[in-house]
């Protein structure tokens, strides 16, 4: 009986540690500043990007968020959605290469948006919505470098670019993938159908990640129980012999 109990404890410990490892990894992944949805069709028009900013600190609040938009592949027609408790400051920059559109030539584009005045407390996150008129069609992705300032003066720089095929950087910048598609699809992101509500589109990426992590945790738990079963079987065989 002693060996059986020991095997059960060991098997349960293995499963618990594996599941804890999965949950810890999930917490780290979810702590990044991200953009939702994570992909749109190249040249998509009249859509919305949501920048999700979680608070990673236990003893400080997030008090300012600065998002930098690329100007080499500019996002046109940017508008900021009013956010309760926050003040948005929009900075525009003259483009080195003007962009020709059906409505004329665009010479200026938004290069930075700064939200301040509000607070994101520990264990909370804030969504900041940005509407756009048109996305570029001459690149495969857009990186949005972001600075997150806390009430204690700490600044987290989400500016690192993860190279294709490499492990994710420690402080990755939010990245929007631009996929091959028909620009006439309008604002419909590639991660959701046009008929889906915006909330579903925003959650699709994180839901998929959470689902995958959940499956991994279940597999780890099953493996732990299998190990315990094998140990029990061996103990019984040893006693009978």
PDB file of C-alpha atoms in Angstrom:
ATOM      1  CA  UNK A   1       0.000   0.000   0.000  1.00  0.00           C
ATOM      2  CA  UNK A   2       2.866   2.337   0.809  1.00  0.00           C
ATOM      3  CA  UNK A   3       4.403   1.980  -2.648  1.00  0.00           C
ATOM      4  CA  UNK A   4       0.978   2.433  -4.261  1.00  0.00           C
ATOM      5  CA  UNK A   5       0.319   5.649  -2.377  1.00  0.00           C
ATOM      6  CA  UNK A   6       3.798   6.892  -3.197  1.00  0.00           C
ATOM      7  CA  UNK A   7       3.213   6.196  -6.886  1.00  0.00           C
ATOM      8  CA  UNK A   8      -0.094   8.043  -6.806  1.00  0.00           C
ATOM      9  CA  UNK A   9       1.475  11.032  -5.106  1.00  0.00           C
ATOM     10  CA  UNK A  10       4.314  11.075  -7.613  1.00  0.00           C
ATOM     11  CA  UNK A  11       1.973  10.767 -10.571  1.00  0.00           C
ATOM     12  CA  UNK A  12      -0.271  13.509  -9.231  1.00  0.00           C
ATOM     13  CA  UNK A  13       2.723  15.745  -8.612  1.00  0.00           C
ATOM     14  CA  UNK A  14       3.962  15.278 -12.174  1.00  0.00           C
ATOM     15  CA  UNK A  15       0.555  16.189 -13.580  1.00  0.00           C
ATOM     16  CA  UNK A  16       0.177  19.189 -11.281  1.00  0.00           C
ATOM     17  CA  UNK A  17       3.636  20.536 -12.109  1.00  0.00           C
ATOM     18  CA  UNK A  18       3.029  20.119 -15.829  1.00  0.00           C
ATOM     19  CA  UNK A  19      -0.332  21.880 -15.616  1.00  0.00           C
ATOM     20  CA  UNK A  20       1.196  24.659 -13.517  1.00  0.00           C
ATOM     21  CA  UNK A  21       3.890  25.106 -16.148  1.00  0.00           C
ATOM     22  CA  UNK A  22       1.254  25.473 -18.853  1.00  0.00           C
ATOM     23  CA  UNK A  23      -0.702  28.016 -16.822  1.00  0.00           C
ATOM     24  CA  UNK A  24       2.461  29.977 -16.046  1.00  0.00           C
ATOM     25  CA  UNK A  25       3.319  30.112 -19.743  1.00  0.00           C
ATOM     26  CA  UNK A  26      -0.217  31.283 -20.482  1.00  0.00           C
ATOM     27  CA  UNK A  27       0.103  34.087 -17.930  1.00  0.00           C
ATOM     28  CA  UNK A  28       3.320  35.297 -19.541  1.00  0.00           C
ATOM     29  CA  UNK A  29       1.810  35.220 -23.023  1.00  0.00           C
ATOM     30  CA  UNK A  30      -1.304  37.083 -21.954  1.00  0.00           C
ATOM     31  CA  UNK A  31       0.779  39.815 -20.279  1.00  0.00           C
ATOM     32  CA  UNK A  32       1.994  41.216 -23.594  1.00  0.00           C
ATOM     33  CA  UNK A  33       0.462  44.263 -25.249  1.00  0.00           C
ATOM     34  CA  UNK A  34      -1.382  42.904 -28.288  1.00  0.00           C
ATOM     35  CA  UNK A  35      -3.440  44.102 -31.251  1.00  0.00           C
ATOM     36  CA  UNK A  36      -6.791  42.542 -32.169  1.00  0.00           C
ATOM     37  CA  UNK A  37      -7.691  41.078 -34.529  1.00  0.00           C
ATOM     38  CA  UNK A  38      -4.219  39.787 -35.303  1.00  0.00           C
ATOM     39  CA  UNK A  39      -4.723  39.862 -39.093  1.00  0.00           C
ATOM     40  CA  UNK A  40      -6.524  41.772 -41.843  1.00  0.00           C
ATOM     41  CA  UNK A  41      -6.578  41.573 -45.617  1.00  0.00           C
ATOM     42  CA  UNK A  42      -4.051  43.764 -47.388  1.00  0.00           C
ATOM     43  CA  UNK A  43      -5.617  47.080 -48.349  1.00  0.00           C
ATOM     44  CA  UNK A  44      -8.648  46.502 -46.096  1.00  0.00           C
ATOM     45  CA  UNK A  45     -10.828  49.564 -45.546  1.00  0.00           C
ATOM     46  CA  UNK A  46     -13.044  50.969 -42.795  1.00  0.00           C
ATOM     47  CA  UNK A  47     -12.001  48.692 -39.934  1.00  0.00           C
ATOM     48  CA  UNK A  48     -11.034  48.853 -36.269  1.00  0.00           C
ATOM     49  CA  UNK A  49      -7.847  47.849 -34.447  1.00  0.00           C
ATOM     50  CA  UNK A  50      -7.969  47.227 -30.709  1.00  0.00           C
ATOM     51  CA  UNK A  51      -4.803  47.563 -28.634  1.00  0.00           C
ATOM     52  CA  UNK A  52      -5.114  45.488 -25.464  1.00  0.00           C
ATOM     53  CA  UNK A  53      -2.897  46.663 -22.593  1.00  0.00           C
ATOM     54  CA  UNK A  54      -2.684  44.500 -19.445  1.00  0.00           C
ATOM     55  CA  UNK A  55      -1.105  45.649 -16.178  1.00  0.00           C
ATOM     56  CA  UNK A  56       1.865  43.427 -15.249  1.00  0.00           C
ATOM     57  CA  UNK A  57       2.805  45.185 -12.004  1.00  0.00           C
ATOM     58  CA  UNK A  58       1.473  44.309  -8.544  1.00  0.00           C
ATOM     59  CA  UNK A  59       2.253  47.654  -6.901  1.00  0.00           C
ATOM     60  CA  UNK A  60       1.803  50.219  -9.691  1.00  0.00           C
ATOM     61  CA  UNK A  61      -0.893  51.320 -12.156  1.00  0.00           C
ATOM     62  CA  UNK A  62      -0.474  51.922 -15.864  1.00  0.00           C
ATOM     63  CA  UNK A  63      -0.971  55.654 -16.413  1.00  0.00           C
ATOM     64  CA  UNK A  64       0.137  56.219 -20.006  1.00  0.00           C
ATOM     65  CA  UNK A  65       0.197  54.216 -23.238  1.00  0.00           C
ATOM     66  CA  UNK A  66       1.992  55.342 -26.402  1.00  0.00           C
ATOM     67  CA  UNK A  67       1.441  53.466 -29.649  1.00  0.00           C
ATOM     68  CA  UNK A  68       3.661  54.260 -32.636  1.00  0.00           C
ATOM     69  CA  UNK A  69       2.220  53.653 -36.105  1.00  0.00           C
ATOM     70  CA  UNK A  70       4.570  52.880 -39.010  1.00  0.00           C
ATOM     71  CA  UNK A  71       5.038  55.630 -41.585  1.00  0.00           C
ATOM     72  CA  UNK A  72       6.924  53.595 -44.186  1.00  0.00           C
ATOM     73  CA  UNK A  73       3.669  51.644 -44.675  1.00  0.00           C
ATOM     74  CA  UNK A  74       1.159  54.140 -43.235  1.00  0.00           C
ATOM     75  CA  UNK A  75      -2.294  53.422 -41.883  1.00  0.00           C
ATOM     76  CA  UNK A  76      -4.625  55.975 -43.461  1.00  0.00           C
ATOM     77  CA  UNK A  77      -7.665  57.737 -42.035  1.00  0.00           C
ATOM     78  CA  UNK A  78      -6.938  56.991 -38.370  1.00  0.00           C
ATOM     79  CA  UNK A  79      -9.587  57.991 -35.819  1.00  0.00           C
ATOM     80  CA  UNK A  80      -9.463  57.411 -32.057  1.00  0.00           C
ATOM     81  CA  UNK A  81     -12.480  56.133 -30.138  1.00  0.00           C
ATOM     82  CA  UNK A  82     -13.197  58.169 -26.955  1.00  0.00           C
ATOM     83  CA  UNK A  83     -12.237  56.211 -23.852  1.00  0.00           C
ATOM     84  CA  UNK A  84     -13.757  56.992 -20.441  1.00  0.00           C
ATOM     85  CA  UNK A  85     -11.132  58.463 -18.120  1.00  0.00           C
ATOM     86  CA  UNK A  86      -8.475  58.700 -20.823  1.00  0.00           C
ATOM     87  CA  UNK A  87      -7.317  61.577 -23.028  1.00  0.00           C
ATOM     88  CA  UNK A  88      -5.935  60.725 -26.460  1.00  0.00           C
ATOM     89  CA  UNK A  89      -3.328  62.830 -28.222  1.00  0.00           C
ATOM     90  CA  UNK A  90      -2.794  62.127 -31.932  1.00  0.00           C
ATOM     91  CA  UNK A  91       0.464  63.059 -33.670  1.00  0.00           C
ATOM     92  CA  UNK A  92       0.706  63.233 -37.454  1.00  0.00           C
ATOM     93  CA  UNK A  93       3.823  63.110 -39.626  1.00  0.00           C
ATOM     94  CA  UNK A  94       4.495  64.165 -43.220  1.00  0.00           C
ATOM     95  CA  UNK A  95       5.147  61.069 -45.292  1.00  0.00           C
ATOM     96  CA  UNK A  96       8.414  60.685 -47.195  1.00  0.00           C
ATOM     97  CA  UNK A  97       6.461  58.989 -49.964  1.00  0.00           C
ATOM     98  CA  UNK A  98       2.890  60.293 -50.450  1.00  0.00           C
ATOM     99  CA  UNK A  99       0.187  57.667 -50.931  1.00  0.00           C
ATOM    100  CA  UNK A 100      -2.181  57.883 -53.898  1.00  0.00           C
ATOM    101  CA  UNK A 101      -5.778  56.888 -53.227  1.00  0.00           C
ATOM    102  CA  UNK A 102      -9.099  57.145 -55.040  1.00  0.00           C
ATOM    103  CA  UNK A 103      -9.809  60.256 -52.989  1.00  0.00           C
ATOM    104  CA  UNK A 104      -6.518  61.940 -53.847  1.00  0.00           C
ATOM    105  CA  UNK A 105      -2.913  61.961 -52.666  1.00  0.00           C
ATOM    106  CA  UNK A 106      -2.248  61.589 -48.936  1.00  0.00           C
ATOM    107  CA  UNK A 107       0.811  63.469 -47.660  1.00  0.00           C
ATOM    108  CA  UNK A 108       0.333  63.123 -43.872  1.00  0.00           C
ATOM    109  CA  UNK A 109      -0.515  60.183 -41.629  1.00  0.00           C
ATOM    110  CA  UNK A 110      -0.846  59.453 -37.913  1.00  0.00           C
ATOM    111  CA  UNK A 111       2.478  58.316 -36.451  1.00  0.00           C
ATOM    112  CA  UNK A 112       1.712  58.219 -32.726  1.00  0.00           C
ATOM    113  CA  UNK A 113      -1.246  57.985 -30.361  1.00  0.00           C
ATOM    114  CA  UNK A 114      -0.792  58.696 -26.636  1.00  0.00           C
ATOM    115  CA  UNK A 115      -3.440  57.840 -24.048  1.00  0.00           C
ATOM    116  CA  UNK A 116      -3.061  59.372 -20.583  1.00  0.00           C
ATOM    117  CA  UNK A 117      -5.110  60.431 -17.571  1.00  0.00           C
ATOM    118  CA  UNK A 118      -6.596  57.026 -16.813  1.00  0.00           C
ATOM    119  CA  UNK A 119      -5.410  54.061 -14.780  1.00  0.00           C
ATOM    120  CA  UNK A 120      -5.075  50.338 -15.427  1.00  0.00           C
ATOM    121  CA  UNK A 121      -4.758  48.640 -12.056  1.00  0.00           C
ATOM    122  CA  UNK A 122      -3.091  45.361 -11.134  1.00  0.00           C
ATOM    123  CA  UNK A 123      -4.955  42.374 -12.556  1.00  0.00           C
ATOM    124  CA  UNK A 124      -6.797  44.547 -15.094  1.00  0.00           C
ATOM    125  CA  UNK A 125      -6.444  45.430 -18.750  1.00  0.00           C
ATOM    126  CA  UNK A 126      -7.710  48.204 -21.017  1.00  0.00           C
ATOM    127  CA  UNK A 127      -8.752  48.081 -24.672  1.00  0.00           C
ATOM    128  CA  UNK A 128      -8.003  51.109 -26.838  1.00  0.00           C
ATOM    129  CA  UNK A 129      -9.918  51.205 -30.147  1.00  0.00           C
ATOM    130  CA  UNK A 130      -8.541  52.867 -33.274  1.00  0.00           C
ATOM    131  CA  UNK A 131     -10.557  53.101 -36.494  1.00  0.00           C
ATOM    132  CA  UNK A 132      -8.788  53.234 -39.844  1.00  0.00           C
ATOM    133  CA  UNK A 133      -9.778  54.183 -43.370  1.00  0.00           C
ATOM    134  CA  UNK A 134      -7.325  51.962 -45.212  1.00  0.00           C
ATOM    135  CA  UNK A 135      -4.468  49.569 -44.493  1.00  0.00           C
ATOM    136  CA  UNK A 136      -1.408  49.340 -46.748  1.00  0.00           C
ATOM    137  CA  UNK A 137      -1.287  46.655 -49.432  1.00  0.00           C
ATOM    138  CA  UNK A 138       2.490  46.589 -49.996  1.00  0.00           C
ATOM    139  CA  UNK A 139       3.671  44.726 -46.869  1.00  0.00           C
ATOM    140  CA  UNK A 140       2.960  41.458 -45.050  1.00  0.00           C
ATOM    141  CA  UNK A 141       2.727  42.863 -41.540  1.00  0.00           C
ATOM    142  CA  UNK A 142       2.646  46.025 -39.454  1.00  0.00           C
ATOM    143  CA  UNK A 143       4.485  46.438 -36.168  1.00  0.00           C
ATOM    144  CA  UNK A 144       3.147  48.892 -33.585  1.00  0.00           C
ATOM    145  CA  UNK A 145       5.902  49.734 -31.105  1.00  0.00           C
ATOM    146  CA  UNK A 146       4.356  50.598 -27.742  1.00  0.00           C
ATOM    147  CA  UNK A 147       5.547  52.263 -24.528  1.00  0.00           C
ATOM    148  CA  UNK A 148       3.698  51.501 -21.289  1.00  0.00           C
ATOM    149  CA  UNK A 149       4.312  53.887 -18.382  1.00  0.00           C
ATOM    150  CA  UNK A 150       3.507  53.008 -14.757  1.00  0.00           C
ATOM    151  CA  UNK A 151       2.695  55.230 -11.790  1.00  0.00           C
ATOM    152  CA  UNK A 152       6.077  54.453 -10.190  1.00  0.00           C
ATOM    153  CA  UNK A 153       7.909  55.820 -13.245  1.00  0.00           C
ATOM    154  CA  UNK A 154       8.746  52.464 -14.816  1.00  0.00           C
ATOM    155  CA  UNK A 155       8.453  52.335 -18.620  1.00  0.00           C
ATOM    156  CA  UNK A 156       8.057  49.002 -20.414  1.00  0.00           C
ATOM    157  CA  UNK A 157       9.146  49.191 -24.056  1.00  0.00           C
ATOM    158  CA  UNK A 158       7.156  46.804 -26.245  1.00  0.00           C
ATOM    159  CA  UNK A 159       9.348  47.437 -29.273  1.00  0.00           C
ATOM    160  CA  UNK A 160      11.184  44.204 -30.096  1.00  0.00           C
ATOM    161  CA  UNK A 161      10.554  42.550 -33.442  1.00  0.00           C
ATOM    162  CA  UNK A 162      10.317  38.755 -33.412  1.00  0.00           C
ATOM    163  CA  UNK A 163      12.121  37.277 -36.393  1.00  0.00           C
ATOM    164  CA  UNK A 164      10.268  34.684 -38.439  1.00  0.00           C
ATOM    165  CA  UNK A 165      10.955  31.179 -37.092  1.00  0.00           C
ATOM    166  CA  UNK A 166      12.589  32.503 -33.910  1.00  0.00           C
ATOM    167  CA  UNK A 167      11.292  32.379 -30.347  1.00  0.00           C
ATOM    168  CA  UNK A 168       9.154  35.289 -29.246  1.00  0.00           C
ATOM    169  CA  UNK A 169      11.079  38.241 -27.854  1.00  0.00           C
ATOM    170  CA  UNK A 170      10.790  39.202 -24.199  1.00  0.00           C
ATOM    171  CA  UNK A 171       9.111  42.523 -25.027  1.00  0.00           C
ATOM    172  CA  UNK A 172       7.535  42.004 -28.455  1.00  0.00           C
ATOM    173  CA  UNK A 173       5.793  44.818 -30.284  1.00  0.00           C
ATOM    174  CA  UNK A 174       2.155  44.178 -31.245  1.00  0.00           C
ATOM    175  CA  UNK A 175       2.077  42.855 -34.816  1.00  0.00           C
ATOM    176  CA  UNK A 176      -0.786  42.898 -37.324  1.00  0.00           C
ATOM    177  CA  UNK A 177      -0.435  40.361 -40.130  1.00  0.00           C
ATOM    178  CA  UNK A 178      -1.616  41.447 -43.567  1.00  0.00           C
ATOM    179  CA  UNK A 179      -2.810  38.530 -45.645  1.00  0.00           C
ATOM    180  CA  UNK A 180      -3.513  38.067 -49.323  1.00  0.00           C
ATOM    181  CA  UNK A 181      -7.166  38.870 -49.918  1.00  0.00           C
ATOM    182  CA  UNK A 182      -9.565  41.150 -51.677  1.00  0.00           C
ATOM    183  CA  UNK A 183      -9.398  44.733 -50.503  1.00  0.00           C
ATOM    184  CA  UNK A 184     -13.067  44.977 -51.402  1.00  0.00           C
ATOM    185  CA  UNK A 185     -13.783  42.764 -48.429  1.00  0.00           C
ATOM    186  CA  UNK A 186     -13.806  46.026 -46.483  1.00  0.00           C
ATOM    187  CA  UNK A 187     -13.336  45.912 -42.758  1.00  0.00           C
ATOM    188  CA  UNK A 188     -13.823  42.182 -42.369  1.00  0.00           C
ATOM    189  CA  UNK A 189     -10.732  40.797 -40.578  1.00  0.00           C
ATOM    190  CA  UNK A 190      -9.358  37.464 -41.748  1.00  0.00           C
ATOM    191  CA  UNK A 191      -9.834  36.040 -38.220  1.00  0.00           C
ATOM    192  CA  UNK A 192     -13.615  36.470 -38.259  1.00  0.00           C
ATOM    193  CA  UNK A 193     -16.444  36.539 -40.744  1.00  0.00           C
ATOM    194  CA  UNK A 194     -18.105  39.897 -41.562  1.00  0.00           C
ATOM    195  CA  UNK A 195     -21.264  38.820 -39.763  1.00  0.00           C
ATOM    196  CA  UNK A 196     -19.523  38.171 -36.436  1.00  0.00           C
ATOM    197  CA  UNK A 197     -19.775  40.891 -33.772  1.00  0.00           C
ATOM    198  CA  UNK A 198     -16.659  42.895 -32.987  1.00  0.00           C
ATOM    199  CA  UNK A 199     -16.310  41.305 -29.554  1.00  0.00           C
ATOM    200  CA  UNK A 200     -15.941  37.883 -31.173  1.00  0.00           C
ATOM    201  CA  UNK A 201     -13.303  39.171 -33.562  1.00  0.00           C
ATOM    202  CA  UNK A 202     -11.316  40.686 -30.692  1.00  0.00           C
ATOM    203  CA  UNK A 203     -11.393  37.489 -28.656  1.00  0.00           C
ATOM    204  CA  UNK A 204     -10.734  34.977 -31.446  1.00  0.00           C
ATOM    205  CA  UNK A 205      -6.939  34.992 -31.150  1.00  0.00           C
ATOM    206  CA  UNK A 206      -6.797  34.728 -27.353  1.00  0.00           C
ATOM    207  CA  UNK A 207      -9.578  32.081 -27.368  1.00  0.00           C
ATOM    208  CA  UNK A 208      -7.570  29.890 -29.739  1.00  0.00           C
ATOM    209  CA  UNK A 209      -4.457  30.279 -27.588  1.00  0.00           C
ATOM    210  CA  UNK A 210      -6.332  29.485 -24.391  1.00  0.00           C
ATOM    211  CA  UNK A 211      -7.942  26.430 -26.021  1.00  0.00           C
ATOM    212  CA  UNK A 212      -4.555  25.123 -27.091  1.00  0.00           C
ATOM    213  CA  UNK A 213      -3.055  25.664 -23.646  1.00  0.00           C
ATOM    214  CA  UNK A 214      -6.018  23.938 -22.031  1.00  0.00           C
ATOM    215  CA  UNK A 215      -5.552  20.865 -24.224  1.00  0.00           C
ATOM    216  CA  UNK A 216      -1.837  20.817 -23.384  1.00  0.00           C
ATOM    217  CA  UNK A 217      -2.668  20.920 -19.682  1.00  0.00           C
ATOM    218  CA  UNK A 218      -5.105  17.991 -20.002  1.00  0.00           C
ATOM    219  CA  UNK A 219      -2.529  15.937 -21.886  1.00  0.00           C
ATOM    220  CA  UNK A 220       0.060  16.628 -19.183  1.00  0.00           C
ATOM    221  CA  UNK A 221      -2.399  15.530 -16.479  1.00  0.00           C
ATOM    222  CA  UNK A 222      -3.241  12.292 -18.323  1.00  0.00           C
ATOM    223  CA  UNK A 223       0.455  11.480 -18.702  1.00  0.00           C
ATOM    224  CA  UNK A 224       0.903  11.930 -14.967  1.00  0.00           C
ATOM    225  CA  UNK A 225      -1.953   9.512 -14.228  1.00  0.00           C
ATOM    226  CA  UNK A 226      -0.567   6.969 -16.708  1.00  0.00           C
ATOM    227  CA  UNK A 227       2.804   7.125 -14.950  1.00  0.00           C
ATOM    228  CA  UNK A 228       1.089   6.506 -11.641  1.00  0.00           C
ATOM    229  CA  UNK A 229      -0.817   3.526 -13.077  1.00  0.00           C
ATOM    230  CA  UNK A 230       2.375   1.933 -14.381  1.00  0.00           C
ATOM    231  CA  UNK A 231       4.058   2.349 -10.994  1.00  0.00           C
ATOM    232  CA  UNK A 232       1.072   0.721  -9.242  1.00  0.00           C
ATOM    233  CA  UNK A 233       1.074  -2.206 -11.652  1.00  0.00           C
ATOM    234  CA  UNK A 234       4.792  -2.786 -11.067  1.00  0.00           C
ATOM    235  CA  UNK A 235       4.316  -2.686  -7.290  1.00  0.00           C
ATOM    236  CA  UNK A 236       1.527  -5.288  -7.420  1.00  0.00           C
ATOM    237  CA  UNK A 237       3.632  -7.529  -9.680  1.00  0.00           C
ATOM    238  CA  UNK A 238       6.579  -7.312  -7.290  1.00  0.00           C
ATOM    239  CA  UNK A 239       4.406  -8.313  -4.295  1.00  0.00           C
ATOM    240  CA  UNK A 240       2.801 -11.255  -6.103  1.00  0.00           C
ATOM    241  CA  UNK A 241       6.175 -12.657  -7.081  1.00  0.00           C
TER     242      UNK A 241
END
